PDB file of C-alpha atoms in Angstrom:
ATOM      1  CA  UNK A   1       9.908 -96.462 -66.419  1.00  0.00           C
ATOM      2  CA  UNK A   2       6.791 -95.456 -64.379  1.00  0.00           C
ATOM      3  CA  UNK A   3       6.709 -99.047 -62.740  1.00  0.00           C
ATOM      4  CA  UNK A   4      10.637 -98.806 -62.423  1.00  0.00           C
ATOM      5  CA  UNK A   5      10.204 -95.855 -60.724  1.00  0.00           C
ATOM      6  CA  UNK A   6       7.533 -96.902 -58.343  1.00  0.00           C
ATOM      7  CA  UNK A   7       9.673 -99.969 -57.238  1.00  0.00           C
ATOM      8  CA  UNK A   8      13.054 -98.006 -56.641  1.00  0.00           C
ATOM      9  CA  UNK A   9      10.561 -95.351 -54.378  1.00  0.00           C
ATOM     10  CA  UNK A  10       9.530 -98.060 -52.828  1.00  0.00           C
ATOM     11  CA  UNK A  11      12.994 -99.245 -51.873  1.00  0.00           C
ATOM     12  CA  UNK A  12      14.331 -95.998 -51.038  1.00  0.00           C
ATOM     13  CA  UNK A  13      11.535 -95.358 -48.363  1.00  0.00           C
ATOM     14  CA  UNK A  14      12.741 -99.003 -46.734  1.00  0.00           C
ATOM     15  CA  UNK A  15      16.079 -97.716 -46.805  1.00  0.00           C
ATOM     16  CA  UNK A  16      17.482-100.038 -49.485  1.00  0.00           C
ATOM     17  CA  UNK A  17      18.676 -96.942 -51.991  1.00  0.00           C
ATOM     18  CA  UNK A  18      17.376 -96.044 -55.124  1.00  0.00           C
ATOM     19  CA  UNK A  19      19.645 -97.755 -57.787  1.00  0.00           C
ATOM     20  CA  UNK A  20      19.046-100.945 -59.778  1.00  0.00           C
ATOM     21  CA  UNK A  21      20.345-103.077 -56.770  1.00  0.00           C
ATOM     22  CA  UNK A  22      17.515-101.603 -54.344  1.00  0.00           C
ATOM     23  CA  UNK A  23      15.196-102.613 -57.303  1.00  0.00           C
ATOM     24  CA  UNK A  24      16.357-106.017 -57.320  1.00  0.00           C
ATOM     25  CA  UNK A  25      16.288-106.364 -53.499  1.00  0.00           C
ATOM     26  CA  UNK A  26      12.423-105.306 -53.628  1.00  0.00           C
ATOM     27  CA  UNK A  27      11.719-107.480 -56.641  1.00  0.00           C
ATOM     28  CA  UNK A  28      13.387-110.726 -55.547  1.00  0.00           C
ATOM     29  CA  UNK A  29      11.442-110.243 -52.264  1.00  0.00           C
ATOM     30  CA  UNK A  30      14.517-109.156 -49.943  1.00  0.00           C
ATOM     31  CA  UNK A  31      12.132-106.300 -49.040  1.00  0.00           C
ATOM     32  CA  UNK A  32       9.635-108.631 -47.605  1.00  0.00           C
ATOM     33  CA  UNK A  33       6.906-107.142 -49.468  1.00  0.00           C
ATOM     34  CA  UNK A  34       4.769-108.935 -52.380  1.00  0.00           C
ATOM     35  CA  UNK A  35       6.446-108.737 -55.585  1.00  0.00           C
ATOM     36  CA  UNK A  36       4.540-106.341 -58.049  1.00  0.00           C
ATOM     37  CA  UNK A  37       1.905-105.043 -55.900  1.00  0.00           C
ATOM     38  CA  UNK A  38       4.113-103.702 -52.949  1.00  0.00           C
ATOM     39  CA  UNK A  39       1.508-103.511 -50.799  1.00  0.00           C
ATOM     40  CA  UNK A  40       0.282-106.794 -48.855  1.00  0.00           C
ATOM     41  CA  UNK A  41      -3.214-107.827 -49.533  1.00  0.00           C
ATOM     42  CA  UNK A  42      -3.139-105.981 -52.873  1.00  0.00           C
ATOM     43  CA  UNK A  43      -2.100-107.102 -56.578  1.00  0.00           C
ATOM     44  CA  UNK A  44      -0.493-105.055 -59.344  1.00  0.00           C
ATOM     45  CA  UNK A  45      -2.243-105.600 -62.876  1.00  0.00           C
ATOM     46  CA  UNK A  46      -0.503-104.584 -66.122  1.00  0.00           C
ATOM     47  CA  UNK A  47      -2.412-104.558 -69.333  1.00  0.00           C
ATOM     48  CA  UNK A  48      -0.406-105.420 -72.638  1.00  0.00           C
ATOM     49  CA  UNK A  49      -1.630-104.901 -75.807  1.00  0.00           C
ATOM     50  CA  UNK A  50       0.399-105.019 -79.506  1.00  0.00           C
ATOM     51  CA  UNK A  51       1.963-101.784 -81.100  1.00  0.00           C
ATOM     52  CA  UNK A  52      -0.395 -99.711 -82.562  1.00  0.00           C
ATOM     53  CA  UNK A  53       2.095 -99.416 -85.263  1.00  0.00           C
ATOM     54  CA  UNK A  54       2.550-103.226 -85.986  1.00  0.00           C
ATOM     55  CA  UNK A  55       0.285-104.424 -89.005  1.00  0.00           C
ATOM     56  CA  UNK A  56      -2.560-106.468 -87.796  1.00  0.00           C
ATOM     57  CA  UNK A  57      -2.195-108.825 -90.706  1.00  0.00           C
ATOM     58  CA  UNK A  58       1.275-110.105 -89.370  1.00  0.00           C
ATOM     59  CA  UNK A  59       0.693-112.532 -86.472  1.00  0.00           C
ATOM     60  CA  UNK A  60       4.180-113.088 -85.929  1.00  0.00           C
ATOM     61  CA  UNK A  61       4.952-109.238 -85.452  1.00  0.00           C
ATOM     62  CA  UNK A  62       1.579-109.318 -83.394  1.00  0.00           C
ATOM     63  CA  UNK A  63       2.999-112.073 -81.190  1.00  0.00           C
ATOM     64  CA  UNK A  64       6.378-110.396 -80.555  1.00  0.00           C
ATOM     65  CA  UNK A  65       4.762-107.201 -79.211  1.00  0.00           C
ATOM     66  CA  UNK A  66       3.039-109.059 -76.723  1.00  0.00           C
ATOM     67  CA  UNK A  67       6.160-111.055 -75.773  1.00  0.00           C
ATOM     68  CA  UNK A  68       8.209-108.270 -75.778  1.00  0.00           C
ATOM     69  CA  UNK A  69       5.549-106.244 -73.351  1.00  0.00           C
ATOM     70  CA  UNK A  70       5.553-109.654 -71.203  1.00  0.00           C
ATOM     71  CA  UNK A  71       9.566-109.616 -70.995  1.00  0.00           C
ATOM     72  CA  UNK A  72       9.466-106.092 -69.852  1.00  0.00           C
ATOM     73  CA  UNK A  73       6.833-105.918 -67.653  1.00  0.00           C
ATOM     74  CA  UNK A  74       6.232-109.220 -65.884  1.00  0.00           C
ATOM     75  CA  UNK A  75       8.564-108.662 -62.678  1.00  0.00           C
ATOM     76  CA  UNK A  76       6.783-105.654 -61.734  1.00  0.00           C
ATOM     77  CA  UNK A  77       3.471-107.108 -62.267  1.00  0.00           C
ATOM     78  CA  UNK A  78       1.306-109.788 -60.226  1.00  0.00           C
ATOM     79  CA  UNK A  79      -1.100-110.044 -62.889  1.00  0.00           C
ATOM     80  CA  UNK A  80      -0.763-109.642 -66.661  1.00  0.00           C
ATOM     81  CA  UNK A  81      -3.715-108.787 -69.019  1.00  0.00           C
ATOM     82  CA  UNK A  82      -3.723-109.451 -72.107  1.00  0.00           C
ATOM     83  CA  UNK A  83      -5.514-106.854 -74.262  1.00  0.00           C
ATOM     84  CA  UNK A  84      -6.877-108.080 -77.731  1.00  0.00           C
ATOM     85  CA  UNK A  85      -9.963-106.152 -77.951  1.00  0.00           C
ATOM     86  CA  UNK A  86      -9.296-102.824 -76.890  1.00  0.00           C
ATOM     87  CA  UNK A  87     -11.655 -99.863 -79.334  1.00  0.00           C
ATOM     88  CA  UNK A  88      -8.912 -97.247 -79.107  1.00  0.00           C
ATOM     89  CA  UNK A  89      -6.226 -99.381 -80.939  1.00  0.00           C
ATOM     90  CA  UNK A  90      -7.019 -99.596 -84.526  1.00  0.00           C
ATOM     91  CA  UNK A  91      -7.499-103.028 -85.672  1.00  0.00           C
ATOM     92  CA  UNK A  92      -6.855-104.792 -82.420  1.00  0.00           C
ATOM     93  CA  UNK A  93     -10.532-106.119 -82.104  1.00  0.00           C
ATOM     94  CA  UNK A  94      -9.729-108.042 -85.391  1.00  0.00           C
ATOM     95  CA  UNK A  95      -7.086-110.038 -83.404  1.00  0.00           C
ATOM     96  CA  UNK A  96      -9.926-112.054 -81.383  1.00  0.00           C
ATOM     97  CA  UNK A  97     -10.719-114.030 -84.331  1.00  0.00           C
TER      98      UNK A  97
END
């Protein structure tokens, strides 16, 4: 939601409005800025990780978590960082194996 709002506020500031169509114009390049970053010369990195409630042993469910995150966030990012070692998410380090 924050990334979407960020894009829509940028669209509004550029005179495109603040709705879904304005968001599309920015993300499709009609606003004349790099997608994701919204600032020339800068990149927007988005980090993804599995849901903390997804069982670590259910590798298929873990895979679905990552795919879902990419599907939802890729259009707002220049870089996707896949986190498989966060000490703050129980069991996530085990995914490295």
